[in-house]
XYZ file of C-alpha atoms in Angstrom:
488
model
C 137.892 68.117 109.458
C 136.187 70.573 111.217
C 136.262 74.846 110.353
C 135.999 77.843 112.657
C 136.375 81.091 112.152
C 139.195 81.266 114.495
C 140.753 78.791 112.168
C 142.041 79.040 108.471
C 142.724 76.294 106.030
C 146.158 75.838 105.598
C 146.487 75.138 102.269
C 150.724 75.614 101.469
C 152.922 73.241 102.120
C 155.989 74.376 104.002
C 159.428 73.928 102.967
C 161.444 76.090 100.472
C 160.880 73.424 97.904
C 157.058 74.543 97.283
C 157.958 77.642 96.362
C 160.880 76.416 94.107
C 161.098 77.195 90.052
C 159.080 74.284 88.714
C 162.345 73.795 86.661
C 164.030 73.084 89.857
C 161.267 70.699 91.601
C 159.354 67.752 91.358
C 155.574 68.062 89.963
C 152.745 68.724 91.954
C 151.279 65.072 91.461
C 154.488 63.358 92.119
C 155.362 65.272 94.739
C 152.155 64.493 96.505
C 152.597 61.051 95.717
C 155.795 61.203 97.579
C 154.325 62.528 100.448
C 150.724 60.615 101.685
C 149.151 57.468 101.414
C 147.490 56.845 97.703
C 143.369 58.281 97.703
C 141.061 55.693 99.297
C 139.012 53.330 97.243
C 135.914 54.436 98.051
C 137.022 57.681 96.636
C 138.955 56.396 93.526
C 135.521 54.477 92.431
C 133.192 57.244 92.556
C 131.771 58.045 89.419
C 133.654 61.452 87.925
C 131.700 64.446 86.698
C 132.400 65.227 83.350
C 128.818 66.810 81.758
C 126.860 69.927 83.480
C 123.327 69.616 83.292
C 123.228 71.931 80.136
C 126.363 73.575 79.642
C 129.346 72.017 77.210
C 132.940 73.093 77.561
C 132.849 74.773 74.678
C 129.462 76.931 75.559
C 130.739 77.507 79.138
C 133.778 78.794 77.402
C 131.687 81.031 75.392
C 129.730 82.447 78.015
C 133.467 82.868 79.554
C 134.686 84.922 76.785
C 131.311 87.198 76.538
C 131.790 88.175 80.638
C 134.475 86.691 81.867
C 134.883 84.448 85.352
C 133.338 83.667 87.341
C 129.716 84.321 86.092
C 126.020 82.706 86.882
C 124.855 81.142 83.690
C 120.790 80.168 83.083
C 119.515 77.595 80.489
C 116.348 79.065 78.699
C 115.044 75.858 77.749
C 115.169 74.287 80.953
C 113.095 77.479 82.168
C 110.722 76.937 79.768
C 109.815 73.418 80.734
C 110.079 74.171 84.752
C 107.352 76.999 83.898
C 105.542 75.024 81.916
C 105.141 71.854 84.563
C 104.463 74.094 87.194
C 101.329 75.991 84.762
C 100.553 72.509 84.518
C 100.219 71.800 88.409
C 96.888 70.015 89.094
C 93.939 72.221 90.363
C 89.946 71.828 90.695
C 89.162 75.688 90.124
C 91.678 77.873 88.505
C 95.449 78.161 88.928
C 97.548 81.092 89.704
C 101.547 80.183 89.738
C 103.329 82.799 91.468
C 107.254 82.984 91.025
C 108.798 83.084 94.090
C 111.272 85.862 92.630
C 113.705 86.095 95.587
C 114.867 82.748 94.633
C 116.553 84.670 91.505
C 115.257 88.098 90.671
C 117.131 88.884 87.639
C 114.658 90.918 85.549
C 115.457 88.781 82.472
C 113.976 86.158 84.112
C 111.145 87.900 85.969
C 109.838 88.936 82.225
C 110.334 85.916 80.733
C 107.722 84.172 83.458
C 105.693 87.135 83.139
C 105.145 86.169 79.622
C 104.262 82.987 80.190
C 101.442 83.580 82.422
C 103.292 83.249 85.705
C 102.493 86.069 88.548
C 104.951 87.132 90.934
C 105.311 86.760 94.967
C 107.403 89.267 96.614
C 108.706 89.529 99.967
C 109.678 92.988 100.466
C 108.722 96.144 98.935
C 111.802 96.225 97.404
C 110.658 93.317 95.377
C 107.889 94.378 94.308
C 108.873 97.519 92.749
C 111.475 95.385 91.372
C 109.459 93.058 89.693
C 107.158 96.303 88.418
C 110.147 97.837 87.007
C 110.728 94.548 85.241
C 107.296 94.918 83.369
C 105.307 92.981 85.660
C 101.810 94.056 86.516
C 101.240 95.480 89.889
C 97.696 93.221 90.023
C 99.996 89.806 89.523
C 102.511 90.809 92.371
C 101.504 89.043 96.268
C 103.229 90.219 98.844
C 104.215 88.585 102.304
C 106.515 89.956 103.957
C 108.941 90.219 107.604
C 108.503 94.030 107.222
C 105.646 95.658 105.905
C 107.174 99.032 103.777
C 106.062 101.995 104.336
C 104.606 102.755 101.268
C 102.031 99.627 101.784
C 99.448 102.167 100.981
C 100.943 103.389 97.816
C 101.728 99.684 96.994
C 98.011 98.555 97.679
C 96.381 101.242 95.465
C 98.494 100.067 92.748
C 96.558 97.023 92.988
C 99.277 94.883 94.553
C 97.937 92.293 96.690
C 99.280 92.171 100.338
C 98.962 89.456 102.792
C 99.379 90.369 106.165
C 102.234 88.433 108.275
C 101.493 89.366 111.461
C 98.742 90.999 113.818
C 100.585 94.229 113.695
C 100.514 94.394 110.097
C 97.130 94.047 110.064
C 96.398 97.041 112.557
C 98.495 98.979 110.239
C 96.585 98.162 106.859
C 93.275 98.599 108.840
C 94.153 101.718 110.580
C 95.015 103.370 107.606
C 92.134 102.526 105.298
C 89.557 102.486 107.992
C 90.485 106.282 108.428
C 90.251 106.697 104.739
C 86.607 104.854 105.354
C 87.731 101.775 102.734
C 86.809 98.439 103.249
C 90.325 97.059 101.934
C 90.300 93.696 100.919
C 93.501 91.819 101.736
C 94.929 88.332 102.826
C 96.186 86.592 105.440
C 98.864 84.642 106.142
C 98.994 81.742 108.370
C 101.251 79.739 110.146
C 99.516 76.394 110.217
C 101.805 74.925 113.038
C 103.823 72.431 111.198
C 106.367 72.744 108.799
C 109.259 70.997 106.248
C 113.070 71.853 105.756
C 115.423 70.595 103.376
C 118.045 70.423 106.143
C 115.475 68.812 108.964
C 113.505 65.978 109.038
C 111.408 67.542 112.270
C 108.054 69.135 111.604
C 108.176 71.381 114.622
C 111.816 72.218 115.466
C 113.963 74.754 113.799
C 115.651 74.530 110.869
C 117.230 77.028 107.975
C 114.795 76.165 105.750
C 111.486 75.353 107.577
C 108.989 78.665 107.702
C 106.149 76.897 109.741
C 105.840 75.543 113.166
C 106.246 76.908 116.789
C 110.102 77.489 115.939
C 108.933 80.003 112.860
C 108.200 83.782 113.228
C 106.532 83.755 109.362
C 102.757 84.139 109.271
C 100.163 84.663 112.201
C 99.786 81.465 114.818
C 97.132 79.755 113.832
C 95.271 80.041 117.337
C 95.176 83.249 116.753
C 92.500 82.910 113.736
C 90.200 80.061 115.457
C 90.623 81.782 119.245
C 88.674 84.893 116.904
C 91.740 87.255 117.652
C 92.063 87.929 113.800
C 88.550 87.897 112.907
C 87.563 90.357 115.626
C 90.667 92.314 114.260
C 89.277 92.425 110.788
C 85.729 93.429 111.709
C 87.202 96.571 114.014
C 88.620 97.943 110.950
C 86.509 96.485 107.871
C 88.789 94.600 106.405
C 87.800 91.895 103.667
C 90.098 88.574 103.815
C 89.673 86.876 100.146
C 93.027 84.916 100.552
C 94.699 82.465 103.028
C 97.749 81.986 102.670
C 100.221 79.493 104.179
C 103.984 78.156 103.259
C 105.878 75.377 105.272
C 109.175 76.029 103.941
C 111.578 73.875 101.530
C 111.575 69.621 101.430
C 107.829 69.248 100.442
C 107.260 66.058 102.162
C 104.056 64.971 100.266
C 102.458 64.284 103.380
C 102.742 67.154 105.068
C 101.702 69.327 101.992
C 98.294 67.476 101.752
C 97.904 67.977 105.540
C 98.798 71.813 105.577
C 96.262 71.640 102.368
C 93.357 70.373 104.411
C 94.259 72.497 107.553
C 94.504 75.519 104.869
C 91.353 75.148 103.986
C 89.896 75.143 107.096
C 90.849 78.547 107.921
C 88.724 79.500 104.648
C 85.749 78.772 106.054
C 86.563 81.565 108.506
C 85.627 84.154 106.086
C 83.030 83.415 103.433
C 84.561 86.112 101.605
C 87.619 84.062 100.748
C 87.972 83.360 97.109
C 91.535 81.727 96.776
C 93.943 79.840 98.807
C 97.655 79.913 98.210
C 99.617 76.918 99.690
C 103.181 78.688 98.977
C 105.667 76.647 97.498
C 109.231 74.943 98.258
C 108.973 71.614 95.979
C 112.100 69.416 96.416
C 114.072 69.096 93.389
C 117.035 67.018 93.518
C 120.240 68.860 92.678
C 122.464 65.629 92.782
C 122.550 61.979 90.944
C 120.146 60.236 92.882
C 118.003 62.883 95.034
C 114.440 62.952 94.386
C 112.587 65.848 92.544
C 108.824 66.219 93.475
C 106.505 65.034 91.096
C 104.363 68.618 90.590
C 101.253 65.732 89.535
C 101.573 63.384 92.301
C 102.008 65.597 95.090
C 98.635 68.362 93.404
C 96.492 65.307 92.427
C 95.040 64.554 96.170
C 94.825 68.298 96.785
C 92.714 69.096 93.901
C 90.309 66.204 95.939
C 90.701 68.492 99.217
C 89.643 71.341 97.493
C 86.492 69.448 95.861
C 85.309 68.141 99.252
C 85.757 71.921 100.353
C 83.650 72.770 97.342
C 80.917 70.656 98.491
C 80.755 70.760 102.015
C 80.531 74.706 102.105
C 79.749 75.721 97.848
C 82.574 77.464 97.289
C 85.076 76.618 94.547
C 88.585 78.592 95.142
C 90.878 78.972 93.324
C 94.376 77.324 93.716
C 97.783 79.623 94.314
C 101.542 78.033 94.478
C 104.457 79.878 94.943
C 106.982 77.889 93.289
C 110.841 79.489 93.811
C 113.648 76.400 93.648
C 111.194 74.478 91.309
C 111.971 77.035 88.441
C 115.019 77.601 88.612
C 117.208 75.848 90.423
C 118.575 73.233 88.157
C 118.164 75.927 85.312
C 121.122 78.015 86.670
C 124.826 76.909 87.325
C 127.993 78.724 88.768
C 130.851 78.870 85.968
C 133.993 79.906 87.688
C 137.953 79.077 86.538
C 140.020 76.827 89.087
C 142.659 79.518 89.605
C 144.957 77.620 91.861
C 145.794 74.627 93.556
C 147.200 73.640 97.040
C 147.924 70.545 98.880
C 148.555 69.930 102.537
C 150.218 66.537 103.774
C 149.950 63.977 106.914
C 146.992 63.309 108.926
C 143.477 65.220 107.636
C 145.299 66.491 104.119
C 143.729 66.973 101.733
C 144.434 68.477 97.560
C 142.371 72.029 97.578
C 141.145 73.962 94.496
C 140.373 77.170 94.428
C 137.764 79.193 92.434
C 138.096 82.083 91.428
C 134.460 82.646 93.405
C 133.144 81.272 96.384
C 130.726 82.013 98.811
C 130.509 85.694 96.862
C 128.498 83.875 94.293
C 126.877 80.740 96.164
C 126.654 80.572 99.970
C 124.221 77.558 100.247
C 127.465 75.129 100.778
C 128.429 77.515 103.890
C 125.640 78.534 104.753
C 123.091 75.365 104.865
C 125.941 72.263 103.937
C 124.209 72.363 100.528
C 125.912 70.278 97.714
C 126.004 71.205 94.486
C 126.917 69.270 91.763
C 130.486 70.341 90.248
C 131.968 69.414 86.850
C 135.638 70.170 86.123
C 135.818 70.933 82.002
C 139.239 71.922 80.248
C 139.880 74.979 79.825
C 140.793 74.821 76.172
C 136.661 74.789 75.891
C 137.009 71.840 74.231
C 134.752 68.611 74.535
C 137.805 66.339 72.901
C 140.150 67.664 75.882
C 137.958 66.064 78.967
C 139.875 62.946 79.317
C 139.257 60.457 82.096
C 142.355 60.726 85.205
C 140.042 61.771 87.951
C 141.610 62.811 91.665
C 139.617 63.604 94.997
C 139.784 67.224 95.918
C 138.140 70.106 98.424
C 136.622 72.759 96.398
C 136.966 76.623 98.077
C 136.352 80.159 97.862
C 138.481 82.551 96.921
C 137.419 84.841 100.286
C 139.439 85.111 102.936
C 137.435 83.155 105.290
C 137.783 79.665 106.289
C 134.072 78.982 105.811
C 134.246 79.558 102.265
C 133.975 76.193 101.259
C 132.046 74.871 98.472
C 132.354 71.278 98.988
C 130.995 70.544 102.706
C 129.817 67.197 104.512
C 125.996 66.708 103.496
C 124.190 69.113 105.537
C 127.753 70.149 107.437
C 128.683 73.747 106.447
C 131.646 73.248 109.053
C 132.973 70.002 107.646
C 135.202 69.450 104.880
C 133.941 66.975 101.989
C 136.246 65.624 99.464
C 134.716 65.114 95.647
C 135.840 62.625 93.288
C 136.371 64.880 89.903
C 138.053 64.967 86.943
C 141.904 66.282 87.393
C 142.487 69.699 87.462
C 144.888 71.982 86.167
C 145.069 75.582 86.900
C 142.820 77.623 84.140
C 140.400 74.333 84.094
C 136.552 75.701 84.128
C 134.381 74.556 87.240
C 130.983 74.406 86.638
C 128.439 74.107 89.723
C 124.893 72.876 88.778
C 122.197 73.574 90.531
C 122.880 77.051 91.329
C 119.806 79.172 89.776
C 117.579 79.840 93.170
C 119.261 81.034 95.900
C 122.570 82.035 94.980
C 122.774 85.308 93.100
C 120.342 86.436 94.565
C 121.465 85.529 98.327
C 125.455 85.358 97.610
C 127.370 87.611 100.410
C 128.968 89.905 97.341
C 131.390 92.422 97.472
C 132.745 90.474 100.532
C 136.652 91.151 100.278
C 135.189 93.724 97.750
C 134.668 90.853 94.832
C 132.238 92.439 92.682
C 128.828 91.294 91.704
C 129.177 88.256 88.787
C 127.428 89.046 85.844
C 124.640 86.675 84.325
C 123.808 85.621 80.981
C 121.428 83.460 79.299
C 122.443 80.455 77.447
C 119.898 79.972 74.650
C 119.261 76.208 72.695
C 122.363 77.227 70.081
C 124.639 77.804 73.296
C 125.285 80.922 72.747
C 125.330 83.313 76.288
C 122.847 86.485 76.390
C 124.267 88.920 79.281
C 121.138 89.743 81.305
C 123.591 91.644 84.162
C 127.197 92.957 83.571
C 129.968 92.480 86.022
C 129.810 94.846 88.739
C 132.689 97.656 88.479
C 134.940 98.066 91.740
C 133.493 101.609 91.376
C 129.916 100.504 91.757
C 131.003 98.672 94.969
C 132.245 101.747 97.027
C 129.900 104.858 94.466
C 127.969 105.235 97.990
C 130.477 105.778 100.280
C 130.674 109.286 101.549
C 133.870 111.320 102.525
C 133.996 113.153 106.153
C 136.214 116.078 107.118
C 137.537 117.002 110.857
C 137.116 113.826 112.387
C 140.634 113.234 112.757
């Protein structure tokens, strides 16, 4: 079934006997039964959901009761061990791991990697004086960014380390310190002509998710640095480039990261002045039963041979940077939200809905990329005896008033619905979706319908929830807003 905006799901039956006192009407499940064809087989066999990754229905139920629903909940431990594999990437001549902290840049999170050793890359100036307000060093932030802030300057001196995106960013950084008679060292970032999506298989074409290529505006063409454009760029205005940096975008085809390695590398021999060479991040992990995760070992093992060979063809040993953003925290994080209704339409293309009480206001991948999350229906009594085992196939959606906001899409099909085999429902039932720690508070389209902010807690080895944000008042939505007088 295919969505547009022009279209809404129509998700009430018609007939005065759907809105009839229960007393006075048949169930929901019999009445259905009554109505269509039993749920295909294919369907009926898939395995149910009934465990999270790492919450229990009685801890979701506690994290419930501290904040209420819906709410973004983070496992610590399974922070801990993402940090620590990705500390443990393989590397010839030093590591730096650098959190990709738009993924989810709670500062709760942002300190905890900062005490672990793990820098920060930022990719706005808003960012970064996030992340600084957050207790991270100014010297461990990188930033590469669309839009260069106007307080680069400022941002440099603080010992922030910019990499410039594009050949007018450059002019800018040169201008200014050239005029202030500073040889400013800074980076550069490279787009290496190739690149991987989640959502593509193609190297070149566009995707969502793919930041290198001829279809990608991140980073300077990479003719642009062997044609001596850049270089003659950098002497006008004596610049010093110590860092190259490239990123390809999410998927992390093995292959292609070794090649963009290599062809990294070649651009440090461009400036013997280069000292380190970041090869960004987005590592694959797989969300789902099934998917693969990258293997941090496998995939770093044949690098840390490119950079050797680079070590001994020119005598320079750099250093290693990765900008790992999903790999944290994705599978660390999960949506817990409260099925607060459910609808059924009949005939051709019907289908049972539930609805959240959240939606695309808390995780837009589903809408926006076709992403699919895992999603685990618990009792709401927060109890692990109450599971049970009847199991129904159901379309999961927003609570927004928008007919995209659908959780449960076709594979890679924002615009088509997908059904889910999971355990029976009942109105008040928790829904937990997995997989939801990168790229979903931080990029949810909140306050949409004016749905405030969800709050965010912690959920240490005990269970027990830590609120790292509070729920957002109505207030706080609209505090901005200003009043006008004699306009009408």
């Amino acid at each position: 079934m295919k969505l547009s905006i022009a279209s809404t799901l129509i998700l009430l039956t018609t007939g005065a006997t759907a809105f009839a006192p229960s007393a006075h009407r048949p169930s929901f499940s019999a009445l259905r039964a009554t109505l269509e064809e039993p749920a295909v087989a294919a369907a009926a066999a898939a395995a149910v959901p009934t465990k999270s990754a790492f919450l229990t229905p009685e801890s979701a139920a506690a994290a419930i009761e501290a904040v209420g629903s819906p709410l973004y909940a983070y496992s610590l431990d399974m922070l801990e061990e993402f940090a620590a594999k990705c500390l443990a990437f393989p590397n010839a001549y030093g590591l730096t791991v650098r959190y990709a902290m738009k993924s989810c840049p709670n500062g709760a999170i942002l300190s905890l990697f900062n005490s672990r050793g793990i820098h920060i890359d930022a990719s706005s100036g808003y960012e970064v004086r996030r992340a600084m307000a957050a207790g991270v060093p100014a010297d461990h932030i990188s930033l590469s960014t669309q839009e260069l802030p106007n307080d680069f300057a400022e941002l440099i001196d603080m010992g922030v380390k910019v990499n410039a995106c594009s050949l007018s960013q450059i002019e800018r950084i040169g201008k200014h310190y050239s005029a202030a008679g500073t040889n400013q060292v800074i980076g550069i970032r490279v787009n290496p002509g190739v690149g991987s999506g989640g959502f593509s298989s193609s190297t070149t074409g566009f995707s969502k998710t793919n930041v290198g290529g001829p279809t990608s505006s991140f980073g300077i063409w990479h003719d642009l640095l062997t044609d001596g454009t850049v270089p003659t760029m950098v002497d006008k205005y004596g610049l010093i480039v110590e860092r190259i940096h490239t990123h390809i975008g999410s998927g992390s085809d093995p292959e292609i990261w070794q090649s963009v390695a290599s062809r990294s590398l070649s651009f440090c021999k461009i400036w013997d002045t280069v000292t380190s060479c970041n090869l960004g991040g987005g590592y694959k992990v797989g969300r789902n039963p099934g998917e693969p995760t990258t293997d941090l070992q496998e995939i770093g093992a044949p690098v840390t041979n490119v950079f050797r060979d680079f070590a001994t063809e020119t005598g320079r040993e750099l250093k290693l940077e990765i900008e790992p953003g999903t790999y944290l925290v994705a599978n660390a994080g999960a949506l817990v939200c409260t099925v607060q209704d459910k609808v059924f339409t009949t005939g051709d293309g019907s289908h049972t809905f539930l609805k959240l009480d959240a939606g695309m206001t808390d995780v837009l991948r589903p809408s926006l990329y076709g992403a699919v999350h895992p999603i685990t229906i618990l009792p709401g009594s927060g109890k692990s005896s109450d599971v049970g085992t009847e199991s129904e196939s159901v379309v999961v959606v927003g609570h927004c008033c928008e007919s995209g906001d659908l959780m449960t899409p076709q594979p890679g099909e924002p615009e088509s619905l997908g059904e889910r085999n999971l355990r029976k429902a009942a109105i008040g039932d928790i829904c937990v979706m997995d997989g939801s720690g990168a790229y979903c508070s931080g990029m949810s389209t909140k306050n949409y319908n004016s749905f405030p902010e969800a709050p965010e807690v912690l959920v240490d080895a005990d269970g027990k929830p830590h609120v790292i944000r509070s729920r957002q008042s109505l207030e706080q939505i609209y505090q901005n807003e200003e009043k006008v007088d004699g306009l009408w």
